[in-house]
Coordinates of C-alpha atoms in Angstrom, one line a residue:
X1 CA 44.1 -5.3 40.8
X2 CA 40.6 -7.4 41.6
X3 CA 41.9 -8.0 45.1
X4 CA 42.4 -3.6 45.7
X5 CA 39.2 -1.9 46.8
X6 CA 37.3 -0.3 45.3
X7 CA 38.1 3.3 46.7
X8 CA 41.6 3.1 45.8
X9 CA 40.6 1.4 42.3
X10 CA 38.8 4.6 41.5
X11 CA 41.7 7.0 43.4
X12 CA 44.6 5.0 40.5
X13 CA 42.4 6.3 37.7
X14 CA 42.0 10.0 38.9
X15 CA 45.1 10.4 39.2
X16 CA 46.0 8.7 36.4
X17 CA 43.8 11.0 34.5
X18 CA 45.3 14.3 36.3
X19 CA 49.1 13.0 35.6
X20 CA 48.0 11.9 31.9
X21 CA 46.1 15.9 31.6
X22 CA 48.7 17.7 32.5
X23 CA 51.4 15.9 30.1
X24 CA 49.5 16.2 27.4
X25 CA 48.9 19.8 27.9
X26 CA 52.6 20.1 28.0
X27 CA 53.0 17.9 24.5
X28 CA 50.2 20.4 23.3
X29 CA 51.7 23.5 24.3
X30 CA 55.2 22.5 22.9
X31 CA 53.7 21.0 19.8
X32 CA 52.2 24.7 19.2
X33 CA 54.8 26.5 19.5
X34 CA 56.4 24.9 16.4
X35 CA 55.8 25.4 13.1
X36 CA 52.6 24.0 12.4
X37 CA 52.0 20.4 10.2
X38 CA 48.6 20.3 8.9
X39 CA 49.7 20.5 5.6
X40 CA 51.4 17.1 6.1
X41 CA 51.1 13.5 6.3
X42 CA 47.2 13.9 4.5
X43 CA 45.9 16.1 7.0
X44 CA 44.2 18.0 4.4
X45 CA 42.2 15.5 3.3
X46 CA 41.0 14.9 6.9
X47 CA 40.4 18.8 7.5
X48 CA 38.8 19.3 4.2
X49 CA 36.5 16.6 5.3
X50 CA 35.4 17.8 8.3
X51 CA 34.7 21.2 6.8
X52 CA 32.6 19.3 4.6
X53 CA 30.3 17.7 7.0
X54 CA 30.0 21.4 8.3
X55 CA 29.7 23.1 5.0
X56 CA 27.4 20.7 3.2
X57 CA 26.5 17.8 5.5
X58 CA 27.5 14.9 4.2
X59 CA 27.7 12.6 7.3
X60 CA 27.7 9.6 5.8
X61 CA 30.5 10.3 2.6
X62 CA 32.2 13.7 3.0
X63 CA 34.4 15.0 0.2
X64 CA 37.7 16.3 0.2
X65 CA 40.0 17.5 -2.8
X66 CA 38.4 17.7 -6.1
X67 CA 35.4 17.1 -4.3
X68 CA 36.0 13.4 -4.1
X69 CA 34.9 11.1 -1.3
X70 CA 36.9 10.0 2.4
X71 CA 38.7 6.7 2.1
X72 CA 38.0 6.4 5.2
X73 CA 35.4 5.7 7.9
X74 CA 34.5 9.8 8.9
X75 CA 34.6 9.3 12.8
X76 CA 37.2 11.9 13.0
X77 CA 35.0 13.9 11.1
X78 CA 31.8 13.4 12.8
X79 CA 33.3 14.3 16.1
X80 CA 35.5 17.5 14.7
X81 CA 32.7 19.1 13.2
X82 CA 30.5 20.1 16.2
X83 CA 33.7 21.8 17.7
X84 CA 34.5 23.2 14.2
X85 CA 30.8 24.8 13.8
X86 CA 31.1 26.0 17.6
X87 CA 34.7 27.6 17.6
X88 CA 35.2 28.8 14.0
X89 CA 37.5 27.1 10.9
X90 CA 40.8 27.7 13.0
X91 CA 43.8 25.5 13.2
X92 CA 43.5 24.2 16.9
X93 CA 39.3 23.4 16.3
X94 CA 41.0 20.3 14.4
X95 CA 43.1 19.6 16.9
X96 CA 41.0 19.1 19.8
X97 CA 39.4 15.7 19.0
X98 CA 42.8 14.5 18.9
X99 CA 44.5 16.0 21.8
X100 CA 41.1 14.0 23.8
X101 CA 42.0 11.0 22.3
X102 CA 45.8 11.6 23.5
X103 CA 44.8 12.2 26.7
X104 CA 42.7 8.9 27.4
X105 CA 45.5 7.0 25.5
X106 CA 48.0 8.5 28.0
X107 CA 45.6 7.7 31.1
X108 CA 45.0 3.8 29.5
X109 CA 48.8 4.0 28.7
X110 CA 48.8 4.1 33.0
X111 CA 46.7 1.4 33.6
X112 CA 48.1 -0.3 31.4
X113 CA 50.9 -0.3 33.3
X114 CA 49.1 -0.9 36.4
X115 CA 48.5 -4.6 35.0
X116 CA 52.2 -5.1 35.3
X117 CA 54.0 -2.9 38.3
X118 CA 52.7 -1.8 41.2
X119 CA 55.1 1.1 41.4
X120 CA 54.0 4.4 40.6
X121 CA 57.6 5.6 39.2
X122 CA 57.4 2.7 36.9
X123 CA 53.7 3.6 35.9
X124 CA 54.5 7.2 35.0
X125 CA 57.8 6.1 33.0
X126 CA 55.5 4.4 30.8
X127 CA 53.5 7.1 29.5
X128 CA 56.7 9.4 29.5
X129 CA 58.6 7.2 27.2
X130 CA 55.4 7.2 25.0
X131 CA 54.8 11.0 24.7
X132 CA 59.1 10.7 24.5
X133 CA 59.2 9.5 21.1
X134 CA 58.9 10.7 17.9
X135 CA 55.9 8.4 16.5
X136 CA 54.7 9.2 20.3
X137 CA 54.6 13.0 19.9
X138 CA 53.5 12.8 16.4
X139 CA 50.4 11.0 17.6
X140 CA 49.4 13.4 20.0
X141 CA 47.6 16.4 17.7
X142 CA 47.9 14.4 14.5
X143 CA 45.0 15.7 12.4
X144 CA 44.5 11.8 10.9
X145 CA 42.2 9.0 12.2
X146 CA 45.1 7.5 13.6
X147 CA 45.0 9.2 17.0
X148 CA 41.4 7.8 17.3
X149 CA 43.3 4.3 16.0
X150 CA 46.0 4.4 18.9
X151 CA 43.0 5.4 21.7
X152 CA 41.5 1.9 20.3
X153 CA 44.4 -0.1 20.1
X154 CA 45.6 1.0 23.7
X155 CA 42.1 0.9 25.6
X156 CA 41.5 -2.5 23.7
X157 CA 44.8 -4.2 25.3
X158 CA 43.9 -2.9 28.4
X159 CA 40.5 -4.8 27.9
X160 CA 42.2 -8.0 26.9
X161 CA 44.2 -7.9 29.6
X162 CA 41.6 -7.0 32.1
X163 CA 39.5 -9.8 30.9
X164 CA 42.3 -12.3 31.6
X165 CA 42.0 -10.8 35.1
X166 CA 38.5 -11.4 35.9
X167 CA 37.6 -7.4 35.7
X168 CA 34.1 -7.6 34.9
X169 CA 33.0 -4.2 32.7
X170 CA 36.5 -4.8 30.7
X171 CA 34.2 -6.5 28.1
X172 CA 32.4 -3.5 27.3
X173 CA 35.6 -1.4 27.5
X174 CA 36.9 -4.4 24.4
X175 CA 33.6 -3.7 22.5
X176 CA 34.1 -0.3 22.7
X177 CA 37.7 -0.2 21.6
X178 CA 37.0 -2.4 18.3
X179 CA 34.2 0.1 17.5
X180 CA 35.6 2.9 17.8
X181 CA 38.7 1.1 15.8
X182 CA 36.5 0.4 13.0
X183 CA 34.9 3.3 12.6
X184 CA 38.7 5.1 12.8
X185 CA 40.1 3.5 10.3
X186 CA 38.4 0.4 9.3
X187 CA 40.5 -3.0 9.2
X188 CA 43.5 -1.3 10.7
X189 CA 42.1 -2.4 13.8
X190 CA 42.7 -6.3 12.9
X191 CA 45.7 -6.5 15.2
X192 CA 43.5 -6.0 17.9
X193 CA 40.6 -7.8 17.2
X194 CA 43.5 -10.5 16.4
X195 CA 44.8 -10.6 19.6
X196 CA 41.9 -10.3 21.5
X197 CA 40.9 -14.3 19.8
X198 CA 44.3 -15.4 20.5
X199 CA 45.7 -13.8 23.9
X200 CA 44.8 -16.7 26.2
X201 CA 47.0 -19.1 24.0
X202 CA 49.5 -16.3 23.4
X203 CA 49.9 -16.0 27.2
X204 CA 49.5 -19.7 27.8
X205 CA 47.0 -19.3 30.0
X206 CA 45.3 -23.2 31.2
X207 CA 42.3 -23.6 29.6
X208 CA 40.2 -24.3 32.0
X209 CA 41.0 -20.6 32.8
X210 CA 40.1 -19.1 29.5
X211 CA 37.4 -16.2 29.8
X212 CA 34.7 -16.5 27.9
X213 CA 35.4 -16.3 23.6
X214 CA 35.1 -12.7 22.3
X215 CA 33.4 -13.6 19.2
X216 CA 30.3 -11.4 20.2
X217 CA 32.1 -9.0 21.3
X218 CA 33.6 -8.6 18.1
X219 CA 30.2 -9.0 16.3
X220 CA 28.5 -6.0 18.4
X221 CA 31.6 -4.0 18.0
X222 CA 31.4 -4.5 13.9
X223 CA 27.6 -3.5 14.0
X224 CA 28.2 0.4 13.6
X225 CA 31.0 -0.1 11.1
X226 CA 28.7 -2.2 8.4
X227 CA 26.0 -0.1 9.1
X228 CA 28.2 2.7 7.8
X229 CA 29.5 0.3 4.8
X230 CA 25.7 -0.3 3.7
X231 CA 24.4 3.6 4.1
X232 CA 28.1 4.1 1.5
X233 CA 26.9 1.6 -0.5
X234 CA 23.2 3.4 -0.9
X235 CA 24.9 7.0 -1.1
X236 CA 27.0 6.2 -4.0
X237 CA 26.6 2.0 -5.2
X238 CA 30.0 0.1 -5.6
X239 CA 31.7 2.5 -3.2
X240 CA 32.6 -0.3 -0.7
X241 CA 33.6 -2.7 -2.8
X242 CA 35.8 -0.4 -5.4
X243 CA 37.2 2.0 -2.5
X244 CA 37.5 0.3 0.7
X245 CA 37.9 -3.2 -0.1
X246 CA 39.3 -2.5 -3.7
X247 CA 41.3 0.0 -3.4
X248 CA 42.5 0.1 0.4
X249 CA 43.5 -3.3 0.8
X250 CA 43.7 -5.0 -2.6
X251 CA 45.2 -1.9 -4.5
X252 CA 47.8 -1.9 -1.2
X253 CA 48.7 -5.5 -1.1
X254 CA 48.8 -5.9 -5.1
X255 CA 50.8 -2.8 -6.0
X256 CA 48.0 -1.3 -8.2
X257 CA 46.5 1.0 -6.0
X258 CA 47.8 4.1 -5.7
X259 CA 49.5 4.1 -2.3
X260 CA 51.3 1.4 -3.8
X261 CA 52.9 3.4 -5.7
X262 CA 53.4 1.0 -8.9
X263 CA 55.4 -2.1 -6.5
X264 CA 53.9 -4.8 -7.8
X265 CA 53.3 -7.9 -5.3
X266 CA 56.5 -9.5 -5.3
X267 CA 58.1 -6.1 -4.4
X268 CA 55.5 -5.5 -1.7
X269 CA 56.5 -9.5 0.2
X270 CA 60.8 -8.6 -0.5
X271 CA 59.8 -5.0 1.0
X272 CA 58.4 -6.1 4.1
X273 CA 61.6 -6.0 6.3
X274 CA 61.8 -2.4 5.8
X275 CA 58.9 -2.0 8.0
X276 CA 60.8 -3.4 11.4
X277 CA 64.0 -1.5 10.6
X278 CA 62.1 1.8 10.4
X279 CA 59.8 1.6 13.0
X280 CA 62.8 0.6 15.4
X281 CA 64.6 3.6 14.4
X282 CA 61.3 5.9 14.7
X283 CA 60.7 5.1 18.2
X284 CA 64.6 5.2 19.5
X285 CA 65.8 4.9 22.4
X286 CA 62.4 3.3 23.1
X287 CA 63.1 0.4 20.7
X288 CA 65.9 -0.7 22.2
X289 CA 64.8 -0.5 26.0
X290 CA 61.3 -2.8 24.4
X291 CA 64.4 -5.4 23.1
X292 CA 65.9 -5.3 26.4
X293 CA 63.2 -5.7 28.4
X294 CA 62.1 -9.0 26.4
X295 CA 64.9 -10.5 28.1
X296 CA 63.7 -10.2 31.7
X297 CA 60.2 -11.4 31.0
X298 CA 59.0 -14.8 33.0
X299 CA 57.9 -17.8 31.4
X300 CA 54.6 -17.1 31.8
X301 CA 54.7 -13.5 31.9
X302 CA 51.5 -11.7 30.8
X303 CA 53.5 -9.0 29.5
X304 CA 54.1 -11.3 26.0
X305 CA 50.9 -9.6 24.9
X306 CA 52.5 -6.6 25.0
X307 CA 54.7 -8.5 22.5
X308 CA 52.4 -10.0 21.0
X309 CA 50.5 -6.6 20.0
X310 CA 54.0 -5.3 18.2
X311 CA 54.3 -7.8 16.6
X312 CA 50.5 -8.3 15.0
X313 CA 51.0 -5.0 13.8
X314 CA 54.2 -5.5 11.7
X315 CA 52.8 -8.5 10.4
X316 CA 49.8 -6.9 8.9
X317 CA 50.8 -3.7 8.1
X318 CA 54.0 -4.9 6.7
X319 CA 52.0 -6.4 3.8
X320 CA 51.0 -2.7 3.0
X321 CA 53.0 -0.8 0.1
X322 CA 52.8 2.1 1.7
X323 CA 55.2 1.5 4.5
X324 CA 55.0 4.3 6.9
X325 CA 56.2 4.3 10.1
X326 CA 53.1 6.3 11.0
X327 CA 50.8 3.4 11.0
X328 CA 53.0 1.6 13.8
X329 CA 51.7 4.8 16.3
X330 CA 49.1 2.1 17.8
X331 CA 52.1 0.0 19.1
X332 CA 54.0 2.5 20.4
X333 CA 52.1 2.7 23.9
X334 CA 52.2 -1.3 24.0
X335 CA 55.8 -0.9 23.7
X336 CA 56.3 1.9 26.4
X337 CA 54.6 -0.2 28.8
X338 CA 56.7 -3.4 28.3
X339 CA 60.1 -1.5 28.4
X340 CA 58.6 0.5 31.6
X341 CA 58.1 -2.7 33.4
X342 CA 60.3 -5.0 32.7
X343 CA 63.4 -3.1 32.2
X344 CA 63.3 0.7 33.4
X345 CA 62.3 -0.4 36.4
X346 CA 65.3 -2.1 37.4
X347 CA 66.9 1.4 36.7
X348 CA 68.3 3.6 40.4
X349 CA 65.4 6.6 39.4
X350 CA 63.2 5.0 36.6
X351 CA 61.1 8.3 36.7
X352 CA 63.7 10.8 36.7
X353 CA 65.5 9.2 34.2
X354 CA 62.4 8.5 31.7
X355 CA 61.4 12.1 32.4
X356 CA 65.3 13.1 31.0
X357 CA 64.9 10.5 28.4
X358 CA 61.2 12.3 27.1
X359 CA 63.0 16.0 27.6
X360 CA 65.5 15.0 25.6
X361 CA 63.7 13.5 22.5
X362 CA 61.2 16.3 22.7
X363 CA 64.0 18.6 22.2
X364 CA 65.4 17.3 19.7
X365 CA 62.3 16.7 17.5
X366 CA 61.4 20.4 18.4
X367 CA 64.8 21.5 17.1
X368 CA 64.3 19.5 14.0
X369 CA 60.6 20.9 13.5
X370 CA 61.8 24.7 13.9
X371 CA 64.7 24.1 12.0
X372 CA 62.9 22.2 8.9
X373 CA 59.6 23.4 9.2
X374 CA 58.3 25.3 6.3
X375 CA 58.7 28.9 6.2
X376 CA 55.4 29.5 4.6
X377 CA 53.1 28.0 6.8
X378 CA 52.4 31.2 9.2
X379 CA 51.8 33.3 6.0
X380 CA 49.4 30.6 4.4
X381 CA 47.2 30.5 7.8
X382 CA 47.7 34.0 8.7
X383 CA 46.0 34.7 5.1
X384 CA 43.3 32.0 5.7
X385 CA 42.4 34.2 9.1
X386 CA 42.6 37.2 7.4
X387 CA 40.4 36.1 4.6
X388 CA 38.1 34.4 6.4
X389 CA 37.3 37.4 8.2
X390 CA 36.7 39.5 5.1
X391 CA 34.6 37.2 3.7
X392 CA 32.0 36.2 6.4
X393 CA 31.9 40.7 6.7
X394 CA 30.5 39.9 3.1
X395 CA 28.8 36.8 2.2
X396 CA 29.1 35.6 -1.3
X397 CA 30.2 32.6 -3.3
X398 CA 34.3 32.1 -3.3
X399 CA 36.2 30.9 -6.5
X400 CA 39.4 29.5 -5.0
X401 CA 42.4 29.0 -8.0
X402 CA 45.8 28.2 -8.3
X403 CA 46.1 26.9 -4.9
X404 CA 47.9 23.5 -4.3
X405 CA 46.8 20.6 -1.9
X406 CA 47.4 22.2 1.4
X407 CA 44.8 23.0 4.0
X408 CA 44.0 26.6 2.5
X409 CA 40.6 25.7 1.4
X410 CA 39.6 23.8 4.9
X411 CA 40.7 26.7 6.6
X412 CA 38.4 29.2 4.9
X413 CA 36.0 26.9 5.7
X414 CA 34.9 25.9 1.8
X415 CA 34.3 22.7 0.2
X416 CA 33.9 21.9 -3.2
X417 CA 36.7 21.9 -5.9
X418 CA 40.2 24.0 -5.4
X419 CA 41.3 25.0 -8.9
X420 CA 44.8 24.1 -8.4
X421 CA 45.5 23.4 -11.5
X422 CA 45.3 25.7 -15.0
X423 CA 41.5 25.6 -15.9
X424 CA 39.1 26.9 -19.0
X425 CA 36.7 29.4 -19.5
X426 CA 33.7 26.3 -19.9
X427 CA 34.9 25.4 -16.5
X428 CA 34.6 29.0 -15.1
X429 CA 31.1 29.7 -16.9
X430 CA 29.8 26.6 -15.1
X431 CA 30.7 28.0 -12.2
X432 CA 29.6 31.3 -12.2
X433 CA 26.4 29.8 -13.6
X434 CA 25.7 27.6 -10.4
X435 CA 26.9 29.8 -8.1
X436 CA 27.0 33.5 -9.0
X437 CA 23.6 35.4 -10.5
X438 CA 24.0 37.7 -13.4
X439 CA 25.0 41.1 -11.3
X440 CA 26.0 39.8 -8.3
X441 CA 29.4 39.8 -6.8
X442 CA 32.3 36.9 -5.5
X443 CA 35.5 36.3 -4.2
X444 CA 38.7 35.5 -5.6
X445 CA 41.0 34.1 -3.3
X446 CA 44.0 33.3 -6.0
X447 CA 47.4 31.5 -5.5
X448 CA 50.6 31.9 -7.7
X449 CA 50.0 28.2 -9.5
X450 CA 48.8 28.4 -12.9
X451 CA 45.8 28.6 -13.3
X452 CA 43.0 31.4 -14.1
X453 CA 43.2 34.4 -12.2
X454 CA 46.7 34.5 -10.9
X455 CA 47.9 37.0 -12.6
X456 CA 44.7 39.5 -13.9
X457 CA 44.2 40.2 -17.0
X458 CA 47.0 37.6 -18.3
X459 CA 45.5 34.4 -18.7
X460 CA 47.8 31.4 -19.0
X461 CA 44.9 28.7 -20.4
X462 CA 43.5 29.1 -23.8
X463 CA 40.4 31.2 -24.4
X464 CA 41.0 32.6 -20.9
X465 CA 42.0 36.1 -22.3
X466 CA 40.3 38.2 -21.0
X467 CA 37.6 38.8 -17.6
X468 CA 35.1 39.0 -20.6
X469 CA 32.1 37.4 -18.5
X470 CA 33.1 39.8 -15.4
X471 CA 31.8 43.8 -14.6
X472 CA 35.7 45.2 -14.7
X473 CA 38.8 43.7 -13.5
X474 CA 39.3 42.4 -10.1
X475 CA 39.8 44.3 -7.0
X476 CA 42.8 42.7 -5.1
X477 CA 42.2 43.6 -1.4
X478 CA 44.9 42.2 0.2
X479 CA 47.9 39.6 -0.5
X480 CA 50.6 37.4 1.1
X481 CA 54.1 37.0 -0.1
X482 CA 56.3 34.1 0.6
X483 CA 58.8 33.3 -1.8
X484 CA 59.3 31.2 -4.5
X485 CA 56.4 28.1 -5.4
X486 CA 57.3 25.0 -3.7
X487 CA 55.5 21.9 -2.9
X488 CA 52.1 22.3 -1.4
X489 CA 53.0 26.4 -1.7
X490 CA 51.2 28.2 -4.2
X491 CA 53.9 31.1 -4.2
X492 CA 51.8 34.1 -3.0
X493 CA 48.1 34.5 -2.2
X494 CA 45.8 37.1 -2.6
X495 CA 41.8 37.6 -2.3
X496 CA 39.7 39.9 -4.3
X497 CA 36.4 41.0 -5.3
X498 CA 34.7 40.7 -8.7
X499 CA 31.0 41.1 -9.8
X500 CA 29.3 39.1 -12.9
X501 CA 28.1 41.2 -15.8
X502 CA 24.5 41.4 -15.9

């Protein structure tokens, strides 16, 4: 690559940025067509938290359900909630942050590649057998930190490898990568910054060829991510210590916090197998081509990093008690890149065949979406559109009840607590004491959980028997119907209007 000029150095990357565009805007346009997911994998905590850094700006700690704090470092949020402000609480405003960080995973995906085959078939294979998996697809317009995670862990390889190679601004590109890693999703960037110590020895490089040590680079990278620690610390003391060192790794590793789901440390070590096995069969057939392709690699093949980088990640994530494939999306492009060059390209058509191989997958993942996806999702977002509307024709405060965990809230672009559960009178006088003046009118946006308001005048909690601090009943507008109550579904929605007594 050092010994190309400069012209064509620049041509690679513009039209690896063009090819890496337009499949993303395929992924994207398939990926909405199916039934949407934001209700999944904690995506409402994320959204909730953006809408929260919009609604109330908290930068620094923005709440999500029951009005708790982010477990995690807010870049997602920080760089959603301009485009949120700008374009409105709507589904794809979340997405977009994402889908940019897809697209400059895809184009680093390419280089990537680059580092190891010459041949442009080969290149493109790569980032087609990445989008052509399920953790791959998944990844692309994940409302989560982890898109930002995968950008950081792809980019940053690229930088290691660069820097073997004498490219001079790769550096930066490696500062850049940890940062941004960090500031994702904390110390799940340690493979990375774990690699980028070790990769000379990994690759048994001679020493006397070693580039310089990246232990500044590291330590300007971290800046940004413990200023952040300190300003949680001053916002709300102990934070740090009880949340994101107590909780996030200790309560993982230990069994007692509460991803751990009550394994206790003995269970997590016996567990950690289970890791391997289920990341191998969520990135089929793409595992299997990565195993192959280990096989034709040279003694001193550079491409061991790529190995290397899998490998990091099992080892420190397989530690975790909360095992889910999902956090493996950052090896995924690693992976597509080794099996592209050292394996597909000894296939007849490596392009035409990868391009088969990623139709394929991506229709059988769409098949299983549309088939499994749930039935009240359009309905729930529909009335979130609907109601939205309404509401911003008239202003006023918004009592949201008997709603479940699901992006409802975010959508409608409120923060604060969702009474999804059954709740007093006390805690309805407090609210309509902060919130609502004697006389004046609010929403009622009201789900089929129980809890107060579902189902006016019958009030399920005790003392809640009657609207007796309310000016007449409520005034249902409008509602949505959807079946029976199922996980994350409150059963029906409806939103209506009701005024405080004087």
């Amino acid at each position: 690559m050092e010994g190309s000029g400069c012209g064509l150095f620049v041509s690679t990357w513009i039209r690896d940025a063009l090819f890496a565009l337009v499949l993303v805007s395929v992924a994207w346009a398939i990926r909405s067509s199916l039934p949407s997911d934001l209700w999944k994998r904690s995506q409402p905590l994320t959204l909730r938290a953006t809408v929260d850094v919009v609604v109330e700006d908290r930068w620094i700690l923005p709440h999500t359900v029951d009005d708790r704090p982010l477990a995690k470092p807010p870049l997602i949020n920080w760089l959603s909630a301009p485009l949120v402000e700008a374009f409105g609480f709507s589904p794809w405003s979340h997405r977009v942050v994402p889908a940019l960080a897809a697209w400059l995973t895809c184009l680093f995906t390419l280089q990537l590649a680059r580092m190891f085959h010459t041949n442009d078939a080969v290149v493109l294979s790569a980032a087609l057998l990445w989008v052509g998996t399920w953790l791959g697809f998944k990844s692309l317009l994940l409302v989560r930190p982890d898109p930002l995670l995968v950008l950081a862990g792809t980019s940053g390889l690229w930088a290691v490898v660069a820097r073997l190679r004498g490219v001079r601004w790769s550096s930066g590109v490696l500062a850049g990568a940890i940062g941004l890693g960090l500031l994702a999703k904390g110390l799940a960037v340690l493979p990375l910054i774990g690699l980028a110590g070790a990769a000379p020895r990994m690759a048994r490089i001679p020493r006397a060829d070693w580039p310089s040590p990246p232990w500044w680079i590291i330590g300007v990278a971290a800046v940004p991510y413990l200023v952040w620690v300190l300003a949680t610390e001053v916002i709300r003391p102990g934070f740090p210590a009880e949340v994101l060192f107590g909780e996030e790794i200790i309560g993982r590793m230990s069994g007692t916090g509460i991803e751990a789901a009550g394994r206790s440390p003995w269970q997590v070590v016996l567990g950690i197998w289970k890791l391997p096995v289920h990341f191998v069969l969520r990135t089929l057939p793409l595992s299997v081509f990565a195993l192959l392709a280990i096989r034709k690699m040279g003694r001193n093949d550079l491409a061991v990093l790529l190995v290397w980088f899998v490998v990091l990640h099992l080892v420190v994530f397989g530690f975790s008690a909360s095992r889910r494939a999902d956090w493996m999306m950052p090896a995924v492009p690693a992976m597509a890149v080794l099996a592209a060059c050292r394996w597909c390209c000894h296939w007849r058509a490596p392009l035409g065949t990868s391009l088969a191989i990623c139709a394929f997958v991506l229709s059988v993942v769409g098949w299983n979406e549309a088939r499994f996806g749930k039935r009240w999702i359009r309905p729930l977002e529909s009335f979130a559109q609907q109601a939205r509307s309404r509401i911003l024709d008239r202003p006023a405060p918004v009592l949201m009840v008997g709603n479940d965990r699901n992006h409802l809230m975010g959508l409608l672009g409120l923060s604060g607590v969702d009474h999804h559960e059954p709740t007093s009178k006390a805690v309805l006088e407090e609210w309509l004491d902060g919130e609502v003046p004697p006389g004046e009118g609010f929403w009622v946006v009201a789900g089929d959980r129980l809890a107060f308001g579902t189902q006016p005048p019958q009030m399920p909690s005790a003392g809640m028997d009657s609207w007796n601090l309310l000016e007449g009943p409520v005034d249902w507008i409008f509602s949505v119907e959807a079946g029976d109550v199922e996980y994350m579904w409150p059963g029906a929605l409806r939103l209506g209007w009701a005024q405080r007594r004087q």
